[in-house]
Amino acid sequence: MRVLLEIIMLVLNLYWWVAIIMIVMSWLLQFNVINYSNQFVATIWRVVNGLTEPVLNPIRRVVPNVGGLDISPIVLFIGIYALQRIIVLYLYPYAF
């Protein structure tokens, strides 16, 4: 049971970093520091966007628009943090 909880924690940590990469890449693409014409950048963007959009789209539907600022990643980070704390504080001590 603890191994399963450790795997869930690892997946949550990896998803945290994928979301951070998505945020940084969106800023770099928006300010034209990097662009889609580079095949490597386009491939990384498609992978990162494909991993994050299925989770961020439902959050965007619920969270109101704040002056053109997308705060759905912040809600995602709070959710990931809450899940990690629930696992560490309530599930992990009682796992065999």
PDB file of N, CA and C in Angstrom, residues 4-5 19 22 25 28-29 32 34-36 38 44 46 49 58-60 76-78 84 87 94:
ATOM      1  N   LEU A   4       2.174   2.111  -3.441  1.00  0.00           N
ATOM      2  CA  LEU A   4       1.175   2.771  -4.270  1.00  0.00           C
ATOM      3  C   LEU A   4       1.072   4.260  -3.919  1.00  0.00           C
ATOM      4  N   LEU A   5       1.105   4.577  -2.643  1.00  0.00           N
ATOM      5  CA  LEU A   5       1.058   5.988  -2.230  1.00  0.00           C
ATOM      6  C   LEU A   5       2.307   6.739  -2.685  1.00  0.00           C
ATOM      7  N   ALA A  19       3.371  21.232 -15.196  1.00  0.00           N
ATOM      8  CA  ALA A  19       2.576  22.461 -15.177  1.00  0.00           C
ATOM      9  C   ALA A  19       3.485  23.692 -15.139  1.00  0.00           C
ATOM     10  N   MET A  22       4.836  24.184 -18.556  1.00  0.00           N
ATOM     11  CA  MET A  22       3.798  24.754 -19.420  1.00  0.00           C
ATOM     12  C   MET A  22       3.669  26.256 -19.211  1.00  0.00           C
ATOM     13  N   MET A  25       6.847  27.991 -20.642  1.00  0.00           N
ATOM     14  CA  MET A  25       6.835  27.956 -22.109  1.00  0.00           C
ATOM     15  C   MET A  25       5.774  28.895 -22.679  1.00  0.00           C
ATOM     16  N   LEU A  28       7.268  32.319 -22.599  1.00  0.00           N
ATOM     17  CA  LEU A  28       8.317  32.467 -23.607  1.00  0.00           C
ATOM     18  C   LEU A  28       7.740  32.529 -25.013  1.00  0.00           C
ATOM     19  N   LEU A  29       6.704  31.741 -25.266  1.00  0.00           N
ATOM     20  CA  LEU A  29       6.054  31.804 -26.573  1.00  0.00           C
ATOM     21  C   LEU A  29       5.295  33.122 -26.755  1.00  0.00           C
ATOM     22  N   ASN A  32       7.628  35.866 -27.567  1.00  0.00           N
ATOM     23  CA  ASN A  32       8.396  35.531 -28.768  1.00  0.00           C
ATOM     24  C   ASN A  32       9.879  35.298 -28.485  1.00  0.00           C
ATOM     25  N   ILE A  34      10.883  32.163 -27.702  1.00  0.00           N
ATOM     26  CA  ILE A  34      10.933  30.941 -28.505  1.00  0.00           C
ATOM     27  C   ILE A  34       9.690  30.948 -29.378  1.00  0.00           C
ATOM     28  N   ASN A  35       9.728  30.186 -30.482  1.00  0.00           N
ATOM     29  CA  ASN A  35       8.557  30.173 -31.358  1.00  0.00           C
ATOM     30  C   ASN A  35       8.285  28.760 -31.860  1.00  0.00           C
ATOM     31  N   TYR A  36       7.111  28.620 -32.459  1.00  0.00           N
ATOM     32  CA  TYR A  36       6.657  27.314 -32.917  1.00  0.00           C
ATOM     33  C   TYR A  36       7.398  26.818 -34.149  1.00  0.00           C
ATOM     34  N   ASN A  38      10.440  26.258 -34.514  1.00  0.00           N
ATOM     35  CA  ASN A  38      11.427  25.267 -34.104  1.00  0.00           C
ATOM     36  C   ASN A  38      10.681  23.970 -33.803  1.00  0.00           C
ATOM     37  N   ILE A  44       7.713  19.760 -27.819  1.00  0.00           N
ATOM     38  CA  ILE A  44       7.623  19.879 -26.360  1.00  0.00           C
ATOM     39  C   ILE A  44       6.315  20.568 -25.976  1.00  0.00           C
ATOM     40  N   ARG A  46       3.456  20.625 -27.644  1.00  0.00           N
ATOM     41  CA  ARG A  46       2.329  19.714 -27.858  1.00  0.00           C
ATOM     42  C   ARG A  46       2.222  18.685 -26.735  1.00  0.00           C
ATOM     43  N   ASN A  49       1.269  20.618 -23.417  1.00  0.00           N
ATOM     44  CA  ASN A  49      -0.107  21.085 -23.540  1.00  0.00           C
ATOM     45  C   ASN A  49      -1.087  19.914 -23.502  1.00  0.00           C
ATOM     46  N   PRO A  58     -11.338  21.973 -17.316  1.00  0.00           N
ATOM     47  CA  PRO A  58     -12.455  22.005 -16.358  1.00  0.00           C
ATOM     48  C   PRO A  58     -12.286  23.074 -15.279  1.00  0.00           C
ATOM     49  N   ILE A  59     -11.037  23.336 -14.873  1.00  0.00           N
ATOM     50  CA  ILE A  59     -10.791  24.382 -13.882  1.00  0.00           C
ATOM     51  C   ILE A  59     -11.123  25.743 -14.484  1.00  0.00           C
ATOM     52  N   ARG A  60     -10.774  25.953 -15.748  1.00  0.00           N
ATOM     53  CA  ARG A  60     -11.063  27.239 -16.417  1.00  0.00           C
ATOM     54  C   ARG A  60     -12.554  27.488 -16.546  1.00  0.00           C
ATOM     55  N   LEU A  76      -4.730  24.582  -9.824  1.00  0.00           N
ATOM     56  CA  LEU A  76      -4.152  23.241  -9.992  1.00  0.00           C
ATOM     57  C   LEU A  76      -3.067  22.983  -8.950  1.00  0.00           C
ATOM     58  N   PHE A  77      -2.185  23.955  -8.731  1.00  0.00           N
ATOM     59  CA  PHE A  77      -1.127  23.786  -7.731  1.00  0.00           C
ATOM     60  C   PHE A  77      -1.705  23.615  -6.330  1.00  0.00           C
ATOM     61  N   ILE A  78      -2.738  24.357  -6.011  1.00  0.00           N
ATOM     62  CA  ILE A  78      -3.388  24.212  -4.701  1.00  0.00           C
ATOM     63  C   ILE A  78      -3.998  22.822  -4.574  1.00  0.00           C
ATOM     64  N   GLN A  84      -1.400  15.990  -1.928  1.00  0.00           N
ATOM     65  CA  GLN A  84      -0.171  15.512  -1.305  1.00  0.00           C
ATOM     66  C   GLN A  84      -0.263  15.550   0.217  1.00  0.00           C
ATOM     67  N   ILE A  87      -2.479  12.736   1.469  1.00  0.00           N
ATOM     68  CA  ILE A  87      -1.761  11.454   1.430  1.00  0.00           C
ATOM     69  C   ILE A  87      -0.775  11.355   2.573  1.00  0.00           C
ATOM     70  N   TYR A  94      -1.359   5.314   8.065  1.00  0.00           N
ATOM     71  CA  TYR A  94      -2.181   4.146   8.311  1.00  0.00           C
ATOM     72  C   TYR A  94      -2.021   3.047   7.267  1.00  0.00           C
TER      73      TYR A  94
END
